[in-house]
Coordinates of C-alpha atoms (C1' of nucleotides) in Angstrom, one line a residue:
Chain A
X1 CA 0.0 0.0 0.0
X2 CA 1.0 3.5 0.2
X3 CA 0.8 4.2 -3.5
X4 CA -1.2 7.1 -4.4
X5 CA -0.9 9.0 -1.3
X6 CA 0.5 12.4 -1.2
X7 CA -1.1 15.3 -2.9
X8 CA -4.8 15.4 -3.0
X9 CA -4.9 15.6 -6.8
X10 CA -3.1 12.3 -6.9
X11 CA -6.0 10.7 -5.3
X12 CA -8.7 10.2 -7.8
X13 CA -11.9 10.8 -6.0
X14 CA -13.6 7.5 -5.6
X15 CA -17.1 7.0 -6.7
X16 CA -18.5 7.8 -3.4
X17 CA -16.5 10.9 -3.0
X18 CA -17.2 12.7 -6.1
X19 CA -18.4 16.1 -5.2
X20 CA -21.5 17.1 -7.0
X21 CA -22.4 20.5 -6.0
X22 CA -25.8 20.6 -7.5
X23 CA -27.0 17.5 -5.8
X24 CA -25.2 18.1 -2.6
X25 CA -27.1 18.9 0.4
X26 CA -25.6 20.5 3.4
X27 CA -24.2 18.2 5.9
X28 CA -26.8 19.3 8.4
X29 CA -29.6 18.7 6.0
X30 CA -28.3 15.3 5.3
X31 CA -27.8 14.4 8.8
X32 CA -31.0 15.8 10.2
X33 CA -33.3 14.4 7.6
X34 CA -32.6 11.0 6.4
X35 CA -30.6 9.3 8.9
X36 CA -32.3 6.7 10.9
X37 CA -31.0 5.8 14.2
X38 CA -32.2 2.5 15.4
X39 CA -29.7 2.8 18.2
X40 CA -31.0 5.9 19.5
X41 CA -33.0 4.1 22.1
X42 CA -29.7 2.9 23.4
X43 CA -28.3 6.3 23.8
X44 CA -28.6 8.8 26.5
X45 CA -32.1 10.1 26.6
X46 CA -32.2 13.2 24.6
X47 CA -34.8 14.9 22.7
X48 CA -35.6 13.7 19.3
X49 CA -33.9 16.6 17.8
X50 CA -30.8 15.9 19.8
X51 CA -30.9 12.3 18.7
X52 CA -31.0 13.3 15.1
X53 CA -28.2 15.7 15.4
X54 CA -26.2 13.3 17.5
X55 CA -25.3 11.4 14.4
X56 CA -24.2 14.4 12.5
X57 CA -20.7 14.1 11.6
X58 CA -20.2 17.7 11.2
X59 CA -18.2 19.1 14.1
X60 CA -20.5 22.1 14.1
X61 CA -23.3 20.0 15.3
X62 CA -21.8 17.0 16.8
X63 CA -21.1 18.9 19.9
X64 CA -18.4 16.5 20.8
X65 CA -16.6 17.5 23.8
X66 CA -13.4 18.5 22.1
X67 CA -15.1 20.8 19.8
X68 CA -17.7 22.3 21.8
X69 CA -15.8 22.9 24.9
X70 CA -12.4 23.8 23.6
X71 CA -13.3 27.1 22.2
X72 CA -12.3 28.8 25.3
X73 CA -8.9 27.4 24.9
X74 CA -6.4 29.0 22.7
X75 CA -6.6 26.5 20.0
X76 CA -5.5 28.2 16.8
X77 CA -6.5 25.7 14.3
X78 CA -9.2 26.3 11.9
X79 CA -11.2 23.4 13.1
X80 CA -12.3 25.0 16.2
X81 CA -14.2 27.8 14.6
X82 CA -16.7 26.1 12.5
X83 CA -17.9 28.0 9.5
X84 CA -21.2 26.2 9.5
X85 CA -23.7 28.0 11.6
X86 CA -24.7 25.4 14.1
X87 CA -28.3 24.7 13.9
X88 CA -30.4 25.1 17.0
X89 CA -29.9 22.1 19.1
X90 CA -30.9 21.2 22.5
X91 CA -28.4 21.5 25.2
X92 CA -28.6 17.9 25.9
X93 CA -26.8 17.2 22.8
X94 CA -23.7 18.5 24.3
X95 CA -23.7 15.5 26.5
X96 CA -23.9 12.9 23.8
X97 CA -20.8 10.8 24.0
X98 CA -18.4 11.3 21.3
X99 CA -18.6 8.9 18.5
X100 CA -16.5 5.8 18.5
X101 CA -15.7 6.2 22.0
X102 CA -13.9 2.9 22.0
X103 CA -11.2 4.5 20.0
X104 CA -10.5 7.2 22.4
X105 CA -8.9 5.8 25.5
X106 CA -5.3 6.3 25.3
X107 CA -3.4 3.1 25.9
X108 CA -0.7 3.5 28.5
X109 CA 1.4 1.4 26.3
X110 CA 0.7 3.0 23.1
X111 CA 3.0 5.4 21.6
X112 CA 2.8 8.9 22.8
X113 CA 0.8 10.5 20.1
X114 CA 0.3 14.1 19.6
X115 CA -2.7 14.9 21.4
X116 CA -4.9 17.9 21.8
X117 CA -7.0 18.6 24.8
X118 CA -10.6 18.1 24.9
X119 CA -12.9 18.0 27.7
X120 CA -15.3 15.6 29.0
X121 CA -18.8 16.5 29.8
X122 CA -17.9 17.6 33.2
X123 CA -15.1 19.8 31.9
X124 CA -12.4 17.5 32.8
X125 CA -9.6 18.0 30.4
X126 CA -9.1 15.0 28.4
X127 CA -6.9 14.0 25.6
X128 CA -8.3 14.0 22.1
X129 CA -6.7 11.5 19.9
X130 CA -5.4 12.8 16.7
X131 CA -5.2 10.8 13.6
X132 CA -2.3 9.9 11.4
X133 CA -4.1 9.1 8.2
X134 CA -2.2 9.0 5.1
X135 CA -4.4 7.5 2.4
X136 CA -7.9 8.1 3.4
X137 CA -7.7 11.9 3.3
X138 CA -9.5 11.7 6.6
X139 CA -12.7 11.3 4.8
X140 CA -13.3 7.7 5.6
X141 CA -14.2 6.0 8.7
X142 CA -10.7 4.8 9.0
X143 CA -10.0 8.2 10.2
X144 CA -10.9 8.5 13.8
X145 CA -11.5 12.2 13.6
X146 CA -13.9 11.8 10.7
X147 CA -15.5 8.9 12.3
X148 CA -16.0 10.8 15.5
X149 CA -17.6 13.6 13.6
X150 CA -14.9 16.1 14.3
X151 CA -12.5 18.0 12.1
X152 CA -9.0 17.1 12.2
X153 CA -7.3 19.4 14.6
X154 CA -3.6 19.3 15.0
X155 CA -3.5 15.8 13.6
X156 CA -0.6 14.2 11.9
X157 CA -2.6 13.3 8.9
X158 CA -1.4 13.7 5.4
X159 CA -3.5 15.3 2.7
X160 CA -6.3 15.9 5.1
X161 CA -9.7 16.9 3.7
X162 CA -11.4 16.7 7.0
X163 CA -11.3 20.4 7.7
X164 CA -13.1 23.6 6.9
X165 CA -11.3 24.2 3.6
X166 CA -12.6 21.0 2.2
X167 CA -15.9 21.1 3.8
X168 CA -17.7 20.3 0.6
X169 CA -15.7 17.2 0.0
X170 CA -16.2 16.4 3.6
X171 CA -19.9 16.7 3.3
X172 CA -20.0 14.5 0.4
X173 CA -17.9 11.9 2.1
X174 CA -20.3 12.1 5.0
X175 CA -23.2 11.5 2.7
X176 CA -21.4 8.6 1.2
X177 CA -20.8 7.0 4.5
X178 CA -24.3 7.6 5.6
X179 CA -25.6 6.0 2.5
X180 CA -23.7 2.9 3.3
X181 CA -24.5 2.9 6.9
X182 CA -26.9 5.4 8.4
X183 CA -25.5 4.6 11.8
X184 CA -21.9 5.1 10.8
X185 CA -21.6 8.1 13.0
X186 CA -23.6 6.8 15.8
X187 CA -21.7 5.6 18.9
X188 CA -20.9 2.0 18.4
X189 CA -21.2 1.3 22.0
X190 CA -24.8 1.2 23.0
X191 CA -25.8 1.7 26.6
X192 CA -28.5 -0.1 28.2
X193 CA -31.5 -0.6 26.0
X194 CA -33.6 0.3 28.9
X195 CA -32.7 3.8 28.9
X196 CA -30.0 6.3 29.2
X197 CA -27.4 6.0 31.7
X198 CA -28.0 9.5 33.0
X199 CA -31.4 8.8 34.1
X200 CA -30.4 5.6 35.6
X201 CA -27.5 7.1 37.4
X202 CA -29.6 9.9 38.7
X203 CA -31.6 7.4 40.7
X204 CA -28.5 5.7 41.9
X205 CA -29.0 2.7 39.9
X206 CA -25.9 1.0 38.7
X207 CA -24.9 2.3 35.4
X208 CA -24.8 -0.6 33.0
X209 CA -23.2 0.5 29.8
X210 CA -21.6 -0.9 26.9
X211 CA -22.6 -3.2 24.2
X212 CA -21.1 -2.9 20.9
X213 CA -24.0 -2.8 18.6
X214 CA -22.3 -4.5 15.8
X215 CA -19.9 -6.5 17.9
X216 CA -16.4 -7.2 17.1
X217 CA -15.0 -9.8 14.8
X218 CA -11.6 -10.4 16.4
X219 CA -9.8 -13.6 15.6
X220 CA -6.4 -13.4 17.1
X221 CA -6.4 -10.8 19.8
X222 CA -8.7 -12.7 22.1
X223 CA -10.5 -9.5 22.4
X224 CA -8.1 -8.5 25.1
X225 CA -6.2 -6.0 23.1
X226 CA -7.2 -2.7 21.8
X227 CA -7.5 -4.1 18.4
X228 CA -10.8 -5.2 19.8
X229 CA -13.3 -2.5 19.8
X230 CA -15.1 -4.0 22.7
X231 CA -12.1 -4.2 24.8
X232 CA -11.0 -0.8 23.8
X233 CA -14.4 0.5 24.9
X234 CA -14.0 -1.3 28.2
X235 CA -17.0 -3.4 27.6
X236 CA -17.4 -7.1 27.4
X237 CA -18.1 -8.8 24.2
X238 CA -21.7 -9.5 23.7
X239 CA -23.8 -11.7 21.7
X240 CA -23.4 -9.3 18.9
X241 CA -19.8 -10.2 18.6
X242 CA -18.5 -12.7 16.2
X243 CA -15.1 -13.0 17.6
X244 CA -13.1 -16.1 17.9
X245 CA -11.4 -17.3 21.0
X246 CA -12.9 -14.5 22.9
X247 CA -11.5 -13.8 26.3
X248 CA -13.3 -10.6 26.9
X249 CA -16.2 -12.1 28.9
X250 CA -17.1 -12.0 32.5
X251 CA -15.3 -14.6 34.4
X252 CA -12.5 -14.8 32.0
X253 CA -9.3 -15.6 33.8
X254 CA -7.3 -14.0 31.2
X255 CA -9.2 -10.9 31.4
X256 CA -9.2 -10.8 35.1
X257 CA -5.5 -11.4 35.2
X258 CA -5.1 -8.6 32.8
X259 CA -6.9 -6.2 35.0
X260 CA -6.2 -7.5 38.4
X261 CA -3.2 -9.7 38.2
X262 CA 0.3 -8.9 37.7
X263 CA -0.6 -5.8 35.9
X264 CA -2.3 -4.4 38.8
X265 CA 0.2 -1.7 39.1
X266 CA 0.2 -0.6 35.6
X267 CA -1.1 2.7 34.4
X268 CA -4.2 1.3 33.0
X269 CA -5.1 -0.2 36.2
X270 CA -4.4 3.0 38.0
X271 CA -6.6 4.7 35.5
X272 CA -9.3 2.4 36.4
X273 CA -9.0 3.1 40.0
X274 CA -8.8 6.8 39.4
X275 CA -11.8 6.7 37.2
X276 CA -13.7 4.9 39.9
X277 CA -12.7 7.6 42.3
X278 CA -13.5 10.3 39.9
X279 CA -16.9 8.8 39.7
X280 CA -17.2 9.3 43.4
X281 CA -17.1 13.0 42.9
X282 CA -19.7 13.1 40.3
X283 CA -17.9 12.4 37.1
X284 CA -19.5 9.7 35.0
X285 CA -16.2 8.3 34.0
X286 CA -17.6 7.4 30.7
X287 CA -14.6 6.2 29.1
X288 CA -15.7 7.0 25.9
X289 CA -16.0 10.3 26.4
X290 CA -12.7 10.7 25.1
X291 CA -13.2 10.3 26.6
X292 CA -14.9 8.9 29.4
X293 CA -13.2 10.3 27.1
X294 CA -13.0 9.1 30.7
X295 CA -13.4 9.5 28.6
X296 CA -13.0 8.6 28.5
X297 CA -12.6 10.0 31.4
X298 CA -9.4 7.2 31.1
X299 CA -8.6 7.5 29.2
X300 CA -10.3 5.4 31.8
X301 CA -9.7 5.4 32.2
X302 CA -9.7 4.9 32.4
X303 CA -9.9 7.0 30.4
X304 CA -9.3 7.8 30.0
X305 CA -8.3 6.5 29.7
X306 CA -8.3 5.5 29.7
X307 CA -9.5 2.5 30.6
X308 CA -10.9 4.9 32.9
X309 CA -14.4 3.8 33.0
X310 CA -14.9 0.8 35.1
X311 CA -18.5 1.2 35.1
X312 CA -18.4 1.3 31.4
X313 CA -16.4 -1.7 31.1
X314 CA -18.6 -3.6 33.3
X315 CA -21.7 -2.3 31.9
X316 CA -23.3 -5.4 30.8
X317 CA -24.2 -7.0 34.0
X318 CA -27.9 -6.5 33.5
X319 CA -28.2 -5.1 30.0
X320 CA -27.9 -6.5 27.1
X321 CA -26.1 -9.5 27.8
X322 CA -29.2 -11.4 27.2
X323 CA -28.8 -15.0 27.8
X324 CA -27.4 -15.8 24.5
X325 CA -25.2 -18.7 23.8
X326 CA -22.2 -16.6 24.2
X327 CA -23.3 -15.3 27.5
X328 CA -24.2 -18.6 28.8
X329 CA -21.0 -20.1 27.9
X330 CA -19.1 -17.4 29.5
X331 CA -21.1 -16.5 32.5
X332 CA -20.6 -18.4 35.6
X333 CA -17.7 -16.6 36.9
X334 CA -17.9 -14.1 39.5
X335 CA -20.2 -11.3 39.0
X336 CA -19.1 -8.1 37.5
X337 CA -17.0 -5.8 39.4
X338 CA -18.4 -2.4 39.5
X339 CA -16.0 0.2 40.7
X340 CA -18.4 2.6 41.9
X341 CA -18.4 4.5 45.1
X342 CA -21.3 4.8 47.4
X343 CA -20.5 8.4 47.3
X344 CA -20.8 8.5 43.6
X345 CA -24.2 10.0 43.8
X346 CA -23.5 12.0 46.9
X347 CA -20.5 14.0 46.0
X348 CA -21.0 16.2 43.1
X349 CA -18.5 18.5 41.5
X350 CA -20.2 21.4 43.1
X351 CA -19.7 19.8 46.4
X352 CA -16.0 19.5 45.8
X353 CA -15.9 23.0 44.7
X354 CA -17.7 24.1 47.8
X355 CA -15.3 22.1 49.9
X356 CA -12.5 23.9 48.2
X357 CA -14.1 27.2 48.9
X358 CA -14.6 26.3 52.5
X359 CA -11.0 25.3 52.8
X360 CA -9.7 28.3 51.1
X361 CA -11.9 30.4 53.3
X362 CA -10.6 28.6 56.3
X363 CA -7.1 29.2 55.1
X364 CA -7.8 32.8 54.8
X365 CA -9.3 33.0 58.3
X366 CA -6.5 31.1 59.7
X367 CA -4.0 33.4 58.0
X368 CA -5.7 36.4 59.4
X369 CA -6.0 35.0 62.9
X370 CA -2.4 33.9 62.9
X371 CA -1.2 37.2 61.6
X372 CA -3.0 39.1 64.3
X373 CA -1.6 36.8 66.8
X374 CA 1.8 37.2 65.5
X375 CA 1.6 40.9 65.4
X376 CA 0.6 40.9 69.0
X377 CA 3.4 38.7 69.9
X378 CA 5.8 40.8 68.0
X379 CA 4.7 43.9 69.9
X380 CA 5.3 42.1 73.2
X381 CA 8.6 40.9 72.1
X382 CA 9.8 44.2 70.9
X383 CA 8.7 45.9 74.0
X384 CA 10.3 43.4 76.3
X385 CA 13.5 43.3 74.3
X386 CA 13.8 47.1 74.2
X387 CA 13.4 47.2 77.9
X388 CA 15.7 44.4 78.7
X389 CA 18.5 44.9 76.2
X390 CA 18.5 48.0 74.2
X391 CA 22.1 47.7 73.4
X392 CA 21.9 44.6 71.4
X393 CA 20.9 44.2 67.8
X394 CA 17.6 45.3 66.9
X395 CA 16.9 42.0 65.2
X396 CA 17.1 40.0 68.3
X397 CA 13.4 39.6 68.5
X398 CA 13.4 38.2 65.0
X399 CA 16.2 36.0 65.8
X400 CA 14.5 34.7 68.8
X401 CA 11.5 34.0 66.6
X402 CA 13.7 32.4 64.1
X403 CA 15.1 30.2 66.7
X404 CA 11.6 29.3 67.8
X405 CA 10.7 28.5 64.2
X406 CA 13.9 26.6 63.9
X407 CA 13.9 26.5 60.2
X408 CA 14.8 29.8 58.9
X409 CA 18.5 29.5 58.7
X410 CA 18.8 29.8 55.0
X411 CA 16.5 32.7 54.5
X412 CA 18.4 35.2 52.5
X413 CA 16.3 38.2 52.8
X414 CA 12.8 39.6 52.4
X415 CA 13.0 39.9 48.7
X416 CA 14.2 36.5 48.3
X417 CA 11.7 35.2 50.5
X418 CA 9.0 37.0 48.7
X419 CA 10.1 35.8 45.4
X420 CA 10.6 32.3 46.7
X421 CA 7.2 32.5 48.1
X422 CA 5.7 33.5 44.8
X423 CA 7.3 30.6 43.2
X424 CA 6.9 28.0 45.8
X425 CA 5.5 28.9 49.1
X426 CA 3.7 32.1 48.9
X427 CA 0.8 30.0 49.7
X428 CA 0.7 27.0 51.8
X429 CA 0.7 23.7 49.8
X430 CA -2.7 22.7 50.8
X431 CA -4.0 26.0 49.8
X432 CA -2.3 25.7 46.5
X433 CA -3.8 22.3 46.1
X434 CA -7.2 23.6 46.7
X435 CA -6.9 26.6 44.6
X436 CA -8.1 25.2 41.4
X437 CA -10.9 27.5 40.8
X438 CA -10.5 29.4 44.0
X439 CA -7.3 31.0 43.2
X440 CA -8.9 34.3 42.6
X441 CA -10.9 34.1 45.7
X442 CA -7.8 33.2 47.7
X443 CA -5.9 36.0 46.3
X444 CA -8.7 38.4 47.1
X445 CA -8.7 37.1 50.6
X446 CA -5.0 37.3 50.9
X447 CA -4.9 40.9 49.7
X448 CA -7.9 42.2 51.4
X449 CA -7.4 45.7 52.7
X450 CA -7.9 44.9 56.3
X451 CA -6.7 41.6 56.1
X452 CA -3.3 41.5 56.8
X453 CA -3.7 38.1 55.5
X454 CA -1.0 38.3 53.1
X455 CA 1.8 36.6 54.9
X456 CA 4.4 37.2 52.4
X457 CA 4.2 40.9 52.5
X458 CA 3.4 41.4 56.1
X459 CA 5.3 38.9 58.1
X460 CA 8.9 38.8 58.8
X461 CA 10.6 35.9 57.1
X462 CA 11.4 34.4 60.3
X463 CA 8.0 33.1 60.9
X464 CA 6.8 32.2 57.5
X465 CA 7.3 28.5 57.6
X466 CA 5.8 28.3 61.0
X467 CA 3.0 30.5 59.9
X468 CA 2.3 28.3 57.0
X469 CA 2.6 25.2 59.2
X470 CA 0.0 26.6 61.5
X471 CA -2.2 27.7 58.7
X472 CA -1.8 24.3 57.1
X473 CA -2.7 22.6 60.2
X474 CA -5.9 24.5 60.5
X475 CA -6.8 23.8 56.9
X476 CA -6.0 20.2 57.0
X477 CA -7.9 19.8 60.2
X478 CA -10.9 21.2 58.5
X479 CA -10.3 19.1 55.6
X480 CA -10.1 16.0 57.8
X481 CA -13.4 17.0 59.4
X482 CA -15.0 17.3 56.0
X483 CA -13.7 13.9 54.9
X484 CA -15.0 12.4 58.1
X485 CA -18.3 13.8 57.3
X486 CA -18.2 12.4 53.8
X487 CA -17.2 9.0 55.2
X488 CA -20.0 9.1 57.6
X489 CA -22.2 9.9 54.7
X490 CA -21.0 6.9 52.8
X491 CA -21.4 4.7 55.8
X492 CA -24.9 5.8 56.2
X493 CA -25.6 5.1 52.6
X494 CA -23.9 1.8 52.9
X495 CA -25.9 0.8 55.8
X496 CA -29.0 1.8 54.0
X497 CA -27.8 -0.2 51.1
X498 CA -27.1 -3.2 53.1
X499 CA -30.4 -3.2 54.8
X500 CA -32.2 -2.6 51.5
X501 CA -30.4 -5.4 49.8
X502 CA -32.2 -7.8 52.1
X503 CA -35.4 -6.4 50.8
X504 CA -34.3 -6.6 47.3
X505 CA -32.8 -10.0 47.5
X506 CA -35.2 -11.5 45.1
X507 CA -34.6 -13.1 41.8
X508 CA -35.6 -10.0 40.1
X509 CA -32.7 -8.2 41.6
X510 CA -30.1 -10.8 41.0
X511 CA -28.1 -8.4 38.9
X512 CA -27.9 -6.1 41.8
X513 CA -27.3 -8.7 44.3
X514 CA -24.2 -10.1 42.6
X515 CA -22.4 -6.9 42.3
X516 CA -19.1 -7.2 44.0
X517 CA -17.3 -4.8 46.1
X518 CA -14.3 -2.9 45.9
X519 CA -13.0 -2.0 49.2
X520 CA -10.5 0.7 49.7
X521 CA -8.1 0.3 52.5
X522 CA -7.9 3.0 55.0
X523 CA -5.3 5.4 54.2
X524 CA -2.4 6.1 56.3
X525 CA -3.5 9.4 57.7
X526 CA -6.0 7.6 59.8
X527 CA -8.8 9.7 58.6
X528 CA -10.6 7.1 56.7
X529 CA -12.1 4.0 58.2
X530 CA -12.3 0.5 57.1
X531 CA -15.6 0.2 55.4
X532 CA -17.4 -2.9 55.9
X533 CA -18.4 -4.8 52.8
X534 CA -22.1 -4.8 52.4
X535 CA -22.0 -8.1 50.7
X536 CA -20.1 -11.2 51.2
X537 CA -21.1 -12.8 48.0
X538 CA -18.8 -10.6 46.1
X539 CA -15.4 -11.0 45.0
X540 CA -13.3 -8.4 46.6
X541 CA -11.0 -6.6 44.3
X542 CA -8.8 -4.3 46.2
X543 CA -7.1 -1.8 44.1
X544 CA -3.7 -1.1 45.4
X545 CA -3.8 2.3 46.9
X546 CA -1.3 4.5 45.3
X547 CA 0.0 7.8 46.3
X548 CA -2.1 9.3 43.6
X549 CA -5.1 8.3 45.5
X550 CA -3.9 9.4 48.9
X551 CA -6.5 12.0 49.2
X552 CA -9.4 10.5 47.5
X553 CA -9.0 7.1 49.1
X554 CA -10.5 8.6 52.1
X555 CA -13.7 7.9 50.4
X556 CA -14.6 4.4 50.0
X557 CA -15.2 2.7 46.8
X558 CA -18.1 0.4 47.2
X559 CA -20.7 -1.1 45.0
X560 CA -23.4 1.1 43.7
X561 CA -26.2 0.6 46.0
X562 CA -29.8 0.6 45.2
X563 CA -31.1 4.1 45.2
X564 CA -31.8 4.5 48.7
X565 CA -30.3 7.9 49.3
X566 CA -31.2 9.7 46.3
X567 CA -28.9 12.2 44.9
X568 CA -30.9 15.0 46.2
X569 CA -31.2 13.8 49.7
X570 CA -27.6 12.7 49.7
X571 CA -26.5 16.1 48.6
X572 CA -28.6 17.7 51.2
X573 CA -27.1 15.5 53.6
X574 CA -23.7 16.5 52.6
X575 CA -24.5 20.1 52.7
X576 CA -25.6 19.7 56.2
X577 CA -22.1 18.9 57.2
X578 CA -20.6 21.7 59.3
X579 CA -17.8 22.0 56.9
X580 CA -19.9 22.9 54.0
X581 CA -22.4 24.9 55.8
X582 CA -19.6 26.9 57.1
X583 CA -19.2 28.4 53.8
X584 CA -22.3 30.3 54.2
X585 CA -21.0 31.8 57.4
X586 CA -17.8 32.8 55.7
Chain B
dG1 C1' 11.2 4.9 15.0
dA2 C1' 10.5 1.1 11.8
dG3 C1' 8.2 -2.8 11.0
dT4 C1' 4.5 -6.1 12.0
dT5 C1' 0.0 -7.4 13.4
dT6 C1' -4.7 -6.7 13.7
dG7 C1' -9.4 -5.9 12.6
dA8 C1' -12.7 -2.4 10.9
dA9 C1' -14.0 -0.2 6.8
dA10 C1' -14.2 -0.3 2.0
dC11 C1' -14.6 -2.6 -2.0
dT12 C1' -15.7 -6.4 -5.4
Chain C
dC1 C1' -23.6 -11.8 1.8
dA2 C1' -19.0 -13.5 1.5
dG3 C1' -14.4 -12.8 0.2
dT4 C1' -10.7 -9.5 -0.6
dT5 C1' -8.3 -5.3 -0.2
dT6 C1' -7.3 -1.0 2.1
dC7 C1' -6.4 1.4 5.9
dA8 C1' -4.8 3.2 10.3
dA9 C1' -4.3 2.0 15.0
dA10 C1' -2.1 -1.1 18.1
dC11 C1' 1.6 -3.5 19.0
dT12 C1' 6.5 -5.4 19.0
dC13 C1' 11.2 -5.0 18.5

DNA sequence: GAGTTTGAAACT
DNA sequence: CAGTTTCAAACTC
């Protein structure tokens, strides 16, 4: 192969790519009118208009995360600004997973590809894969960008037609593809036929996603490599698949060893764990969303990367895996492992944000209080020193303080300190860690007129570390309290879940019953507690806690319970915690 | 980074 | 619809 690539004129337009201006309809027209979406029922519940547009391969209307959300970013390529005026579309369309999500999770072992940054539905930055097409002009489904309905953006492709300049050709290609397969631009991974995952998740029901509507046809990969679309999408092979020697089924030892065995420390696994935890704070971790792209994510996952969507991967527990021959032959192993925290429906991103705000506010308060205290101490010190020893250096008070601090030896001077602080320690580490969106707020607090809260400018160097230490202590204490509240929340939910399971322990709820548990070990800081497993019928898969998880492992990853505490009530519960309610006071 | 393998997409 | 070819990603070395 390889012949004929190069300049576009060398590529004779194939019969399905000949551009006929007269007959050509706009991409939107094409996509909105004649495409039938039998799979729509498997997608997230959106309006009919949204469903129609969800298949539109034009970036202007696909509303895939990378396109729709990246406009705030300084992306300079032409693909971001779409010349096509986007048709009116429901907001819900923005949440339609990107097409071909199974392609998106970045393999930890794959080559480092040039990537752009997209965002998942919740705004989490996520890598957008970029194609390397050479012969398809990015106008065939071979091209991931084209297949996902997006323009190529910063890709490494050659002779790319998948951009604004060649929009006409692109539209024609779209039409051609749609003629062949009206579902070509639909997500190939169907969620539960019973409804969208969103609605299910809102009621706390386990999100069962993932069924390749065409199925894979793998022969040699055992469906345990990313060649397999199912595997890549973190889903199990289904009865739709026509694969040979499939190992991507529940209970597969190969598959389990891949995820939980000797590879338990690899990046993919960590992505799984992280995705699970991400889910605990409200992210869907939909791998696909290139997402999930936790996507993907991550990349589920895992992302993604991202095999970053455990829930996604395990999504077939009660969906579509109808008792087909394939299912029957494979089932029998342990039930599916759903990495989903009890807190998944409790902790929402806004809660995290609120927590950050609270902590930042606490930091500010602490800084203020400490500053006042310090100034008072300094007054006393200076007075006493002047009385007792006027002949000695006028820095003695500072020296004493330095000695008390015990860690200021290498301070070179106020300027250095200030500059150092601006680079590294102008804010305490915990504050920095919390400052994601609160940076402005924090700066405002720090520089408030009466506030004397700005330690860098108002405190002598000698006490800075101690100052920060004290501030840190206050903040971390508050953070610990908040985490304890969250843990209590989860325990409450868990206990409700456990009790309710007894009620639900009927054959009709078998799928729920068999969900196993992932139990997080308590973390070293002693804050978290060992969470009892609600079910003993489950296989315990204990992800190895990593340093990356140090903070978040204070929450427990447990199976998704039945919807006992609804999201609303759970959130209310969370908001009742002193820590979060304190924000109002502040 | 180059070459190979793989399976989906495209084609016949 | 089945078989073959093309293609690009995944993977290996």
